[in-house]
Tab-separated table of C-alpha atoms and ligand atoms in Angstrom:
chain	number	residue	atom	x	y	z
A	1	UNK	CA	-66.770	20.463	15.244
A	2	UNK	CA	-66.390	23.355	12.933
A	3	UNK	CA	-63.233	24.586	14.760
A	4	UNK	CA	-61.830	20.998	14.013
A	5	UNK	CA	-62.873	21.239	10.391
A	6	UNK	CA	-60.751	24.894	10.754
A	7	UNK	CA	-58.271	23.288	11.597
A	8	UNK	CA	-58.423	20.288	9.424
A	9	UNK	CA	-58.015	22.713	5.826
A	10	UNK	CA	-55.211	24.737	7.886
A	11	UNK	CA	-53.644	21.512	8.057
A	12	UNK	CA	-54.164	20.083	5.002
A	13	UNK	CA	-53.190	23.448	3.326
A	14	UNK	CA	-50.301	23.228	4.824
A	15	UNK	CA	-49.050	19.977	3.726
A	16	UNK	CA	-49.918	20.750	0.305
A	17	UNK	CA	-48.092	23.734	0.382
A	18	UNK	CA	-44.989	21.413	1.632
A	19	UNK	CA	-45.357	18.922	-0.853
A	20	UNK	CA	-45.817	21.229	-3.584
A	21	UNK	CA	-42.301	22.741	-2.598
A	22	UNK	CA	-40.993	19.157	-2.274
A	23	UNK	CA	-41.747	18.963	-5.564
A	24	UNK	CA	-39.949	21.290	-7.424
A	25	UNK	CA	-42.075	24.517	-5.984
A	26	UNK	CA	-39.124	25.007	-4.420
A	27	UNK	CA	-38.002	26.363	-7.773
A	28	UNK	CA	-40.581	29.265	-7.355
A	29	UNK	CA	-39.072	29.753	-3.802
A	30	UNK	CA	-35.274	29.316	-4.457
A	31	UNK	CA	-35.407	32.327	-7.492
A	32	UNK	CA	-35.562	35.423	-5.239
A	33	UNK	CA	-32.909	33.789	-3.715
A	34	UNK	CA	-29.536	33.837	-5.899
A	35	UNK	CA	-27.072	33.647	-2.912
A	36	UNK	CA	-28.811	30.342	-1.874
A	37	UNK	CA	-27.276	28.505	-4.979
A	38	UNK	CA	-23.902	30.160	-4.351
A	39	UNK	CA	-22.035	26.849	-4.395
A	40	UNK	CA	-23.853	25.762	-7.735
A	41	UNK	CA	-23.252	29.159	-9.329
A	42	UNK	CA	-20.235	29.916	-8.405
A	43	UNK	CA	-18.358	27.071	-8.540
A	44	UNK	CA	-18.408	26.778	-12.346
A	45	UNK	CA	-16.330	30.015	-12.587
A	46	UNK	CA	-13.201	28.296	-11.593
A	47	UNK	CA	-13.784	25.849	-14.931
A	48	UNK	CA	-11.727	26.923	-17.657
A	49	UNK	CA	-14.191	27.584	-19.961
A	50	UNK	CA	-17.041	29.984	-18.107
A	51	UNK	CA	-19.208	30.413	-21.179
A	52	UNK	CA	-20.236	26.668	-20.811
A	53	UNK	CA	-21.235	27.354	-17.192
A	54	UNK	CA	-24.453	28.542	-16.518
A	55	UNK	CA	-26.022	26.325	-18.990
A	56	UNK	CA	-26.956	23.614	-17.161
A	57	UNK	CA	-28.878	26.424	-14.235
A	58	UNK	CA	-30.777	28.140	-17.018
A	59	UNK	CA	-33.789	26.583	-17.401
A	60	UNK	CA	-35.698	28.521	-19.632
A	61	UNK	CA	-32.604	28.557	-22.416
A	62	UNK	CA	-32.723	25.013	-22.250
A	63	UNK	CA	-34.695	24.002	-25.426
A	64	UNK	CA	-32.367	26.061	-27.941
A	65	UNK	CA	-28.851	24.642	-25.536
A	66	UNK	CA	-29.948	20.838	-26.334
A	67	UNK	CA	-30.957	21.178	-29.862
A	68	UNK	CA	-29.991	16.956	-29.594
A	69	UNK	CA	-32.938	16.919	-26.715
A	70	UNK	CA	-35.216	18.727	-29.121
A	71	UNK	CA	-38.304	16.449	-28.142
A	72	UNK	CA	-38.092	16.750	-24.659
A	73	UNK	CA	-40.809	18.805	-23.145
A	74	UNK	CA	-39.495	21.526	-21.328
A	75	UNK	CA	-38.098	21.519	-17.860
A	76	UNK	CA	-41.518	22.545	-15.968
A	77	UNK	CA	-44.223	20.336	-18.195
A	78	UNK	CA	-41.956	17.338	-16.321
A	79	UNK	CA	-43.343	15.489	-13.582
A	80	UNK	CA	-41.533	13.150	-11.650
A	81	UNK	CA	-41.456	9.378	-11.970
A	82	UNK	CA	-43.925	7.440	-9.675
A	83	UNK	CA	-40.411	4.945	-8.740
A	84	UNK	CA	-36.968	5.193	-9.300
A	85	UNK	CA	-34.570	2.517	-8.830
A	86	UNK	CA	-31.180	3.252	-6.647
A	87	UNK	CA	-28.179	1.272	-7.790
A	88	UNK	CA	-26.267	1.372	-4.554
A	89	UNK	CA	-23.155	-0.120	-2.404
A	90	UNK	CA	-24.520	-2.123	0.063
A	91	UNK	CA	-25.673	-0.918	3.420
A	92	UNK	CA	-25.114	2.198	2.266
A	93	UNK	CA	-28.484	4.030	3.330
A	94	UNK	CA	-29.627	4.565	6.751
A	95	UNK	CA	-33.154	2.513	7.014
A	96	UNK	CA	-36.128	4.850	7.063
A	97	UNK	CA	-34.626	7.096	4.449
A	98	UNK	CA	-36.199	5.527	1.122
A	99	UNK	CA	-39.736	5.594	2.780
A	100	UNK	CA	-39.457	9.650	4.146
A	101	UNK	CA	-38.554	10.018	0.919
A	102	UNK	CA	-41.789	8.357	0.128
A	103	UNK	CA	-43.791	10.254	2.105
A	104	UNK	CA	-42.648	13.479	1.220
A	105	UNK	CA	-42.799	13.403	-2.503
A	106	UNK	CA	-44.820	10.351	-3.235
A	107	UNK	CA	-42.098	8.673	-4.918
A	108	UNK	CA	-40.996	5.213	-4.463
A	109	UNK	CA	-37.466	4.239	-4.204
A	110	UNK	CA	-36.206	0.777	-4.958
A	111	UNK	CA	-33.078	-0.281	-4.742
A	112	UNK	CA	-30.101	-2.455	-6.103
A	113	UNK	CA	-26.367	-3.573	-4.931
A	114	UNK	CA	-23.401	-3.613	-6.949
A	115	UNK	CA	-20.217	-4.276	-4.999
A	116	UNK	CA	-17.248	-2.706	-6.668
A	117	UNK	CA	-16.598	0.222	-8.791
A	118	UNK	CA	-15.909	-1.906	-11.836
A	119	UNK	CA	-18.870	-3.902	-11.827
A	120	UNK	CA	-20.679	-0.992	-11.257
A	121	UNK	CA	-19.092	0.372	-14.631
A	122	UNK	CA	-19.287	-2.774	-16.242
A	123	UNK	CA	-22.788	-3.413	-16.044
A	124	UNK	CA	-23.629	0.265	-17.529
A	125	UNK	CA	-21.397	-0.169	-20.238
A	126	UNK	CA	-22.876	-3.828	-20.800
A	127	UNK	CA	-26.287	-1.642	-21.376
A	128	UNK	CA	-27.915	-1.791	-18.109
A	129	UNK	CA	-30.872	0.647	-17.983
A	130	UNK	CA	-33.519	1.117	-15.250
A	131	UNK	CA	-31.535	2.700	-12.701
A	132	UNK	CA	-31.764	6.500	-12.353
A	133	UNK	CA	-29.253	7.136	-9.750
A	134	UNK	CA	-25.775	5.618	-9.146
A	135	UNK	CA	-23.434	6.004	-6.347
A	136	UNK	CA	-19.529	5.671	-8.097
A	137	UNK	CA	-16.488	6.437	-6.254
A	138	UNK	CA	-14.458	9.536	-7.144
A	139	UNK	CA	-12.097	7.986	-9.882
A	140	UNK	CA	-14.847	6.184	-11.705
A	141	UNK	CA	-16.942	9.395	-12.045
A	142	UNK	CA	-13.790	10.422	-14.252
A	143	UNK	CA	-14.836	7.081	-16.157
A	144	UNK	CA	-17.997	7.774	-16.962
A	145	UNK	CA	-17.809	11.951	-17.695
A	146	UNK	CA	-15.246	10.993	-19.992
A	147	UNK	CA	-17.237	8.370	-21.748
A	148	UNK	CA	-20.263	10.611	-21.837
A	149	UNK	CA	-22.097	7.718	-19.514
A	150	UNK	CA	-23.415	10.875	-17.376
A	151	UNK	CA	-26.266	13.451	-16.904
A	152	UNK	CA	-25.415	16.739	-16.349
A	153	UNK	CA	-27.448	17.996	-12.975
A	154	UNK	CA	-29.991	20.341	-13.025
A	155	UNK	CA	-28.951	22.508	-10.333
A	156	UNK	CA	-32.393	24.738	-10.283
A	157	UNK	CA	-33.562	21.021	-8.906
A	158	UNK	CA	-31.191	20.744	-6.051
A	159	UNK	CA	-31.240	24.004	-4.066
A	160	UNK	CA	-29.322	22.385	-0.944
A	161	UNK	CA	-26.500	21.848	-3.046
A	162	UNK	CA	-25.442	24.612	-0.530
A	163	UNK	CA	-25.556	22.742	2.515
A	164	UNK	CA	-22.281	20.785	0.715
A	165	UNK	CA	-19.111	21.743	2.405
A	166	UNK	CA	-16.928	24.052	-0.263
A	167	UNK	CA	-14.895	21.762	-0.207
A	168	UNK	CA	-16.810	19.290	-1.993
A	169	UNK	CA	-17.734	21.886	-4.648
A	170	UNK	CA	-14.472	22.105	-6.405
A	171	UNK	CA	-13.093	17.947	-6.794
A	172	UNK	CA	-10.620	17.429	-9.263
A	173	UNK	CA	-12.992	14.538	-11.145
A	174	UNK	CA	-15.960	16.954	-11.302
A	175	UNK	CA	-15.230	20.508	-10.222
A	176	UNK	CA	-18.979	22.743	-9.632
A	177	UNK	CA	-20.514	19.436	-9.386
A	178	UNK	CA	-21.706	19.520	-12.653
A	179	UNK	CA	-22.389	15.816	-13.267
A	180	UNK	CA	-22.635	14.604	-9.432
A	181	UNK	CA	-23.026	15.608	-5.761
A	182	UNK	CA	-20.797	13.990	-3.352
A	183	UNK	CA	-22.468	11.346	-0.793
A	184	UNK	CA	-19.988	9.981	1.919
A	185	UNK	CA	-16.526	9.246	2.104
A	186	UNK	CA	-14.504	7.048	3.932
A	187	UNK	CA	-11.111	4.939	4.520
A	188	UNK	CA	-9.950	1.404	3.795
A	189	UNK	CA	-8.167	-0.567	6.158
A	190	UNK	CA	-8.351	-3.315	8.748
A	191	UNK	CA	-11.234	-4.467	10.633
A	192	UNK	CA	-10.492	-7.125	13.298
A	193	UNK	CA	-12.591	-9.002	15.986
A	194	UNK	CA	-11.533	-7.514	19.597
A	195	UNK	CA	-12.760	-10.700	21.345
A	196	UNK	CA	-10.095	-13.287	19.343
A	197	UNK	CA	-7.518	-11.002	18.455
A	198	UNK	CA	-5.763	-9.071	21.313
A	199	UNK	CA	-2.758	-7.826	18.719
A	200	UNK	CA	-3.491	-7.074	15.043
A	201	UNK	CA	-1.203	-6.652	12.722
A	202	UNK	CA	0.277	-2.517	12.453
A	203	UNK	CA	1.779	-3.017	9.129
A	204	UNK	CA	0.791	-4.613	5.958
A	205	UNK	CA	3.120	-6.999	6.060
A	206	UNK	CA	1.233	-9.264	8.502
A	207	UNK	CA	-1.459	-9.589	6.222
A	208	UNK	CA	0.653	-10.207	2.401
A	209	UNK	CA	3.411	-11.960	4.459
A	210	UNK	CA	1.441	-13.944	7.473
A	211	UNK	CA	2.913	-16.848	8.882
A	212	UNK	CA	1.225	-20.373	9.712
A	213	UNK	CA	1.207	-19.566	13.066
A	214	UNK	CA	0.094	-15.945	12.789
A	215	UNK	CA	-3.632	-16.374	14.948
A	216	UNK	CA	-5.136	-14.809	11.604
A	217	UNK	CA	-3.892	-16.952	8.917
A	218	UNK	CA	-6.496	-18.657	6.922
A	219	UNK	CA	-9.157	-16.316	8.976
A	220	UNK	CA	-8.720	-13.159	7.156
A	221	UNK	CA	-10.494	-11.785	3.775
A	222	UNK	CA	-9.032	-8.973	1.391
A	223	UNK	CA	-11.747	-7.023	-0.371
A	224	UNK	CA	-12.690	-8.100	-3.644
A	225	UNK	CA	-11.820	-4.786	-5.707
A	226	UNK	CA	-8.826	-4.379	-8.175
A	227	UNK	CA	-7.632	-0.858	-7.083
A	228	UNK	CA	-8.463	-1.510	-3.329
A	229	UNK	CA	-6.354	-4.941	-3.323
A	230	UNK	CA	-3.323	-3.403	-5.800
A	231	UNK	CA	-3.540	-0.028	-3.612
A	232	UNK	CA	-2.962	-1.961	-0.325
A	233	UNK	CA	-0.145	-4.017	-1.965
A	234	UNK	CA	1.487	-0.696	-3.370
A	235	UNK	CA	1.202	1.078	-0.368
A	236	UNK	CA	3.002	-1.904	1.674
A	237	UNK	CA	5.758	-2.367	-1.193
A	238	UNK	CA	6.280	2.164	-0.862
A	239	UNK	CA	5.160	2.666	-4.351
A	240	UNK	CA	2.608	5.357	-5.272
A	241	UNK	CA	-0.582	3.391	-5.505
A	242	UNK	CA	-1.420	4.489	-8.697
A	243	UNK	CA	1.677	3.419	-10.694
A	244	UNK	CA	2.113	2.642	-13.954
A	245	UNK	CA	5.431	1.351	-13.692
A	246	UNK	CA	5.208	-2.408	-14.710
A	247	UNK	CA	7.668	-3.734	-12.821
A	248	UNK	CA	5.886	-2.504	-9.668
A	249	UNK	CA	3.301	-3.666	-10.561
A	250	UNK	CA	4.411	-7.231	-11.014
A	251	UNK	CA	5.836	-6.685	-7.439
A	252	UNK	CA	2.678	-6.516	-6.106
A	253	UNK	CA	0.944	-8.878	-8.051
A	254	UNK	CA	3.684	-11.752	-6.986
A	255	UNK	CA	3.225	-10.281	-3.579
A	256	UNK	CA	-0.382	-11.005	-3.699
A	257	UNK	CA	-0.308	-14.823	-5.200
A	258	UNK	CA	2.106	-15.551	-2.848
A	259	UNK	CA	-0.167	-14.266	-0.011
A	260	UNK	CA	-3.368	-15.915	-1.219
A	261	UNK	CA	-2.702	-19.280	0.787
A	262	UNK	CA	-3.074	-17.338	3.768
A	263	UNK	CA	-6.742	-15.698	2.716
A	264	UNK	CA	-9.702	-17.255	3.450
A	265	UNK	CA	-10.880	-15.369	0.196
A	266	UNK	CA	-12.270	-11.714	-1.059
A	267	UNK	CA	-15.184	-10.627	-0.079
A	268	UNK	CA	-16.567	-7.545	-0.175
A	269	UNK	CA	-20.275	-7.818	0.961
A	270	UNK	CA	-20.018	-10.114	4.119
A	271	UNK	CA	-16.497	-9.435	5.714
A	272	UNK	CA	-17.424	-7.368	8.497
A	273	UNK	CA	-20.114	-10.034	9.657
A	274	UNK	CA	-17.810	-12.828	9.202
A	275	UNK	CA	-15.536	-10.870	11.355
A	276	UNK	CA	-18.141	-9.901	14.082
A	277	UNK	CA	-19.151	-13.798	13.752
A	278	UNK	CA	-15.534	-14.854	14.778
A	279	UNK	CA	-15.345	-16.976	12.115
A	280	UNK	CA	-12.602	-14.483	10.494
A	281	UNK	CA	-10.249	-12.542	12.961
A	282	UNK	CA	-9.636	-9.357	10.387
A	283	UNK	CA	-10.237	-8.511	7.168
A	284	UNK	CA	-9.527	-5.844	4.341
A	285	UNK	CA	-12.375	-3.059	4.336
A	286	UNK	CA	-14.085	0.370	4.855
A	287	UNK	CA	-14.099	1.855	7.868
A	288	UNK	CA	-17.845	2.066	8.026
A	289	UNK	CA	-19.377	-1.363	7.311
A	290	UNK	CA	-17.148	-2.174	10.508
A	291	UNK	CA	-18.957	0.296	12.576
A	292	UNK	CA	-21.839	-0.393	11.645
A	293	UNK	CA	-20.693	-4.107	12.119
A	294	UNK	CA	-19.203	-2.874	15.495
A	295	UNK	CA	-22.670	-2.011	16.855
A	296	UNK	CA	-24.207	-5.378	16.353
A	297	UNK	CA	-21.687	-7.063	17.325
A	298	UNK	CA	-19.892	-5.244	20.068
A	299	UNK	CA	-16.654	-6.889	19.252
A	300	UNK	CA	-14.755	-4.918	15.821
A	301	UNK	CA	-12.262	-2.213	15.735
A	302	UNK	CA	-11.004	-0.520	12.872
A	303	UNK	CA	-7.621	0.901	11.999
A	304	UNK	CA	-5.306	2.169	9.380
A	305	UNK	CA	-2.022	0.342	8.901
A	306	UNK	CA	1.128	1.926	9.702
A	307	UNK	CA	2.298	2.237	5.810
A	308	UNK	CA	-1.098	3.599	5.039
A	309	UNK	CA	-4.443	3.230	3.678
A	310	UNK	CA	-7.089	4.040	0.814
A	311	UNK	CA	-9.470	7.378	0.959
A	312	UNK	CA	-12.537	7.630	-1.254
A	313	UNK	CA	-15.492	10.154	-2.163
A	314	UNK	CA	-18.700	8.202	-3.531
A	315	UNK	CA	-21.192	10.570	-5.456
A	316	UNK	CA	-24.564	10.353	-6.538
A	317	UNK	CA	-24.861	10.740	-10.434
A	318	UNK	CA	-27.859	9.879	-12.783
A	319	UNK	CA	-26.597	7.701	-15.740
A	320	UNK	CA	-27.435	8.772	-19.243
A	321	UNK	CA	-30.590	7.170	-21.224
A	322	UNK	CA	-32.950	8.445	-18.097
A	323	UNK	CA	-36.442	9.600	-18.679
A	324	UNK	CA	-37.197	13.265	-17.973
A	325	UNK	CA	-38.923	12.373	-15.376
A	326	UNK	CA	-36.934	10.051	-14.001
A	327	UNK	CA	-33.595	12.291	-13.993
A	328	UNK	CA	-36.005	14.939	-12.010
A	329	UNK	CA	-37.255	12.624	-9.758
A	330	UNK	CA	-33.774	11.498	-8.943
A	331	UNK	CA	-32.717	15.030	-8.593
A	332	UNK	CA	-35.107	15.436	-6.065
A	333	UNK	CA	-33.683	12.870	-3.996
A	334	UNK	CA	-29.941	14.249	-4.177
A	335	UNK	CA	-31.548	17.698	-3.123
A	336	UNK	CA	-33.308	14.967	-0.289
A	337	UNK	CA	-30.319	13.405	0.799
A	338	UNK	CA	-28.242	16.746	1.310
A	339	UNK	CA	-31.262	18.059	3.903
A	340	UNK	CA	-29.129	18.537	6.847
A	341	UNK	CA	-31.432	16.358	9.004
A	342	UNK	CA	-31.454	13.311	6.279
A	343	UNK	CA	-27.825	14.273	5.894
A	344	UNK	CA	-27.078	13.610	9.313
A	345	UNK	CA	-28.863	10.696	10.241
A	346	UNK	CA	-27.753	9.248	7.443
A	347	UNK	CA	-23.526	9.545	8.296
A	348	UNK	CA	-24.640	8.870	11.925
A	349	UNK	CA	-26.396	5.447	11.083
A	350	UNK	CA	-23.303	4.071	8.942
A	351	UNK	CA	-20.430	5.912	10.115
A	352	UNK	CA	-19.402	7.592	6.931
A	353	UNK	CA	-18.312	11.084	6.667
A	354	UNK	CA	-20.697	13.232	5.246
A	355	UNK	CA	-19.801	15.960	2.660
A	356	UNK	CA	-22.967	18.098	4.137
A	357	UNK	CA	-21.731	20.971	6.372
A	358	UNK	CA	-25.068	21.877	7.235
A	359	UNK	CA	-25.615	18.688	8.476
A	360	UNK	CA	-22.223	18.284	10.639
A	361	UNK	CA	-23.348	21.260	12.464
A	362	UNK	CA	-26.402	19.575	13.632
A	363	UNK	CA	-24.803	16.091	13.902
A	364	UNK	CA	-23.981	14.477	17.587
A	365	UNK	CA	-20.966	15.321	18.911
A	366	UNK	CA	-19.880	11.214	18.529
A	367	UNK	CA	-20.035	10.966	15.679
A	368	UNK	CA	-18.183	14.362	14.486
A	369	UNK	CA	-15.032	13.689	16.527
A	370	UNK	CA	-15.316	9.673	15.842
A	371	UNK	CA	-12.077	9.674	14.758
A	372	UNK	CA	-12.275	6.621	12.622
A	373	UNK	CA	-15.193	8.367	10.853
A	374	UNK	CA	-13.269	11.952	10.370
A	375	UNK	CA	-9.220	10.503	10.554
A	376	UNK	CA	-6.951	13.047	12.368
A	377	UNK	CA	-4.626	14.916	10.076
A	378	UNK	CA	-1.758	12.050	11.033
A	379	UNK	CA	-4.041	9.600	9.389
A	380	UNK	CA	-5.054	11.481	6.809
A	381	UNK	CA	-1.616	12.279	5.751
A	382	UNK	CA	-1.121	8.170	5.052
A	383	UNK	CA	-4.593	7.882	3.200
A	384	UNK	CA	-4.462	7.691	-0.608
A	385	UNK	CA	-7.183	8.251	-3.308
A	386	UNK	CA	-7.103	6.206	-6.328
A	387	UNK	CA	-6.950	7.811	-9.684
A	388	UNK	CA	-8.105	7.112	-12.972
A	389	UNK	CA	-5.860	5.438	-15.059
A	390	UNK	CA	-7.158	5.888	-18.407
A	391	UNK	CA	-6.063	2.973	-21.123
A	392	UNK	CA	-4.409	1.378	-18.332
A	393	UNK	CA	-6.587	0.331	-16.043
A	394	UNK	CA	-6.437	-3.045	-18.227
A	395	UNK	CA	-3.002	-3.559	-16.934
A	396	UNK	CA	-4.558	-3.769	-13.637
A	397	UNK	CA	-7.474	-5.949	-14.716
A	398	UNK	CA	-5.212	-8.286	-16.369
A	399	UNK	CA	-3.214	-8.786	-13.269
A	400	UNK	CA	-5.696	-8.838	-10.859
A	401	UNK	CA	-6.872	-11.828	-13.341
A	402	UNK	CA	-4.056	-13.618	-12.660
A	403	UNK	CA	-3.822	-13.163	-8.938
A	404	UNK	CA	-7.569	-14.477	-8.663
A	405	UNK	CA	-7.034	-17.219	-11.141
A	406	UNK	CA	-3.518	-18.119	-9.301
A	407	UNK	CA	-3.670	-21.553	-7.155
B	501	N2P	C1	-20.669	0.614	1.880
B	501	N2P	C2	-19.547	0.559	0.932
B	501	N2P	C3	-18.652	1.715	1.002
B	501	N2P	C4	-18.304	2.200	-0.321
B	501	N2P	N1	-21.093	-0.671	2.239
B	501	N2P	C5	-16.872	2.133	-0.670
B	501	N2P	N2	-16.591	3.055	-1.681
């Protein structure tokens, strides 16, 4: 008995020592340890103004940096929110994640879908509040740093921020990470059902130009997304995909009312199960919902188009109007999500490429050399990554209008 009751406090003090780290102990740890945060330290240098750089790492300047934040406590009286809520992409989180999470810091994660990039946007600018982590694509975290709609990170919170591949340190929408931390990235192409459809369509054309007799006519969805739809259109027609010439642009947007009659619709949250269902034979979409889609159904393959494709980089950002104690709790699950474990159970559940190194070391060999998770550099070459437009991304809404409001 009293060597179980040993044993009992060992244990016990040893899970409090955990959690303690877990939450934000690991700041106490992490200090002796400079080189550890090389990829949040150093990556500011290569910003153009280095004076504004180590702000956002030193803690204990903090009060007299914000003198706008002048009521918030400082950084160590905050204590994390009981519950944050995640707004997400669909299927976008591998299942037990949110409750380890849970277990390991106490907080609770819910959870909430948007399906594009501009509703995403929209709904923040409309005044949403509530969420304390979003997951925008690469262009629309230009957006929203250049409308102020972000947080900058507390890097002292995030200490695997060095797992990230280098890479991933030095984007051109938010180089040293300073507002977000990179999540997955993927591809958009075609998805089709392997059962129905022995010959899918290599170019684009089969899909804006089908024919009545084409096995996939009437059966096949484009995604519902502005850039994704114009991108695919631009990249079929051999114009850059982010043009701003108007004439191309009215190309494409012909080229897509005229190939409406063949679409069964956009759709962006149930494609790859209509697909996998038979009841469409391809559709318009990223590579990994079909994967995943692919393993429950047994029936979907995935490819880029012979003209080419679209290549993204979702992050994970907190919005601005947070609590302090929400923005550290959601900290806390970035620095979560880029454990190399969590990291690679996470790509390995829904086939998305993961920006951790640390966790591609430890990640199976299938799904590291999946190329249709990793594309091979004569893929990659055809992929494209949309770019903020500034003042005219309007253009785009307004035709995009018209091509959905087009009978
Ligand atoms: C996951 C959606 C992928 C995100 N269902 C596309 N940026």
């Amino acid at each position: 008995m009293q060597r179980k009751h040993i044993f009992a406090l060992i244990a016990i003090l040893i899970i409090t020592t955990m959690a303690l780290a877990a939450c934000g102990g690991s700041k106490a740890t992490e200090a002796p340890k400079p080189a550890e945060n090389a990829a949040a330290t150093e990556a500011p240098k290569e910003e153009p103004k280095p004076t504004e750089a180590p702000k956002p790492t030193e803690a204990p300047k903090e009060e007299e940096a914000k003198p706008t934040e002048a009521p918030a406590p400082a950084e160590s009286d905050v204590k994390p929110a009981d519950e944050i809520v995640v707004y997400n992409w669909s299927d976008y989180v591998a299942p037990e994640m949110y409750d380890m999470f849970t277990e390991q810091t106490g907080i609770k994660i819910g959870e909430d879908n948007f399906s594009s990039n501009e509703d995403l946007l929209a709904k923040l600018q409309g005044g949403a509040t509530g969420y304390a982590l979003i997951v925008p694509s690469d262009y629309t975290v230009a957006i929203m740093i250049e409308e102020g709609m972000l947080e900058e990170l507390d890097h002292n919170n995030i200490p695997n921020l060095k797992n990230l591949d280098p890479e991933f340190t030095k984007l051109y929408y938010d180089p040293g990470n300073k507002y977000c931390v990179p999540y997955l990235w993927g591809t958009t192409g075609i998805g089709y059902n392997t059962e129905l459809l022995e010959n899918p369509p290599q170019s684009w054309k089969g899909i804006f130009e089908a024919k009545e007799d084409d096995p996939w006519y009437g059966r096949m969805t484009l995604l519902d997304d502005v850039r994704e739809v114009f991108s695919a259109a631009l990249i079929y027609l051999g114009y850059d995909n982010n043009t701003k010439d108007e004439a191309q642009l009215d190309e494409a947007k012909n080229l897509l009312i005229s190939a409406k009659k063949a679409m069964a619709g956009y759709d962006t949250d149930n494609y790859e199960d209509l697909v996998g269902a038979g009841e469409n034979l391809l559709a318009h979409g990223w590579n990994g919902d079909f994967l995943q889609a692919a393993d429950e159904y047994g029936n979907i393959d995935y490819y880029i188009p012979e003209e080419g494709g679209t290549i993204w980089i979702d992050n994970m950002c907190i919005p601005k109007g947070v609590t302090p104690e929400e923005k550290l709790a959601a900290e806390m699950y970035i620095n979560f999500v880029l454990d190399p474990e969590v990291g690679a159970m996470l790509g390995e559940y829904n086939y998305y490429a993961t920006p951790n190194k640390a966790a591609l070391e430890i990640a199976d060999p299938e799904y590291k050399e999946n190329p249709l998770v990793f594309p091979p550099p004569e893929i990659r070459e055809k992929l494209h990554f949309i770019k903020p437009l500034g003042e005219f991304e309007s253009v785009y809404q307004r035709l995009w209008d018209e091509v959905k409001s087009a009978q």
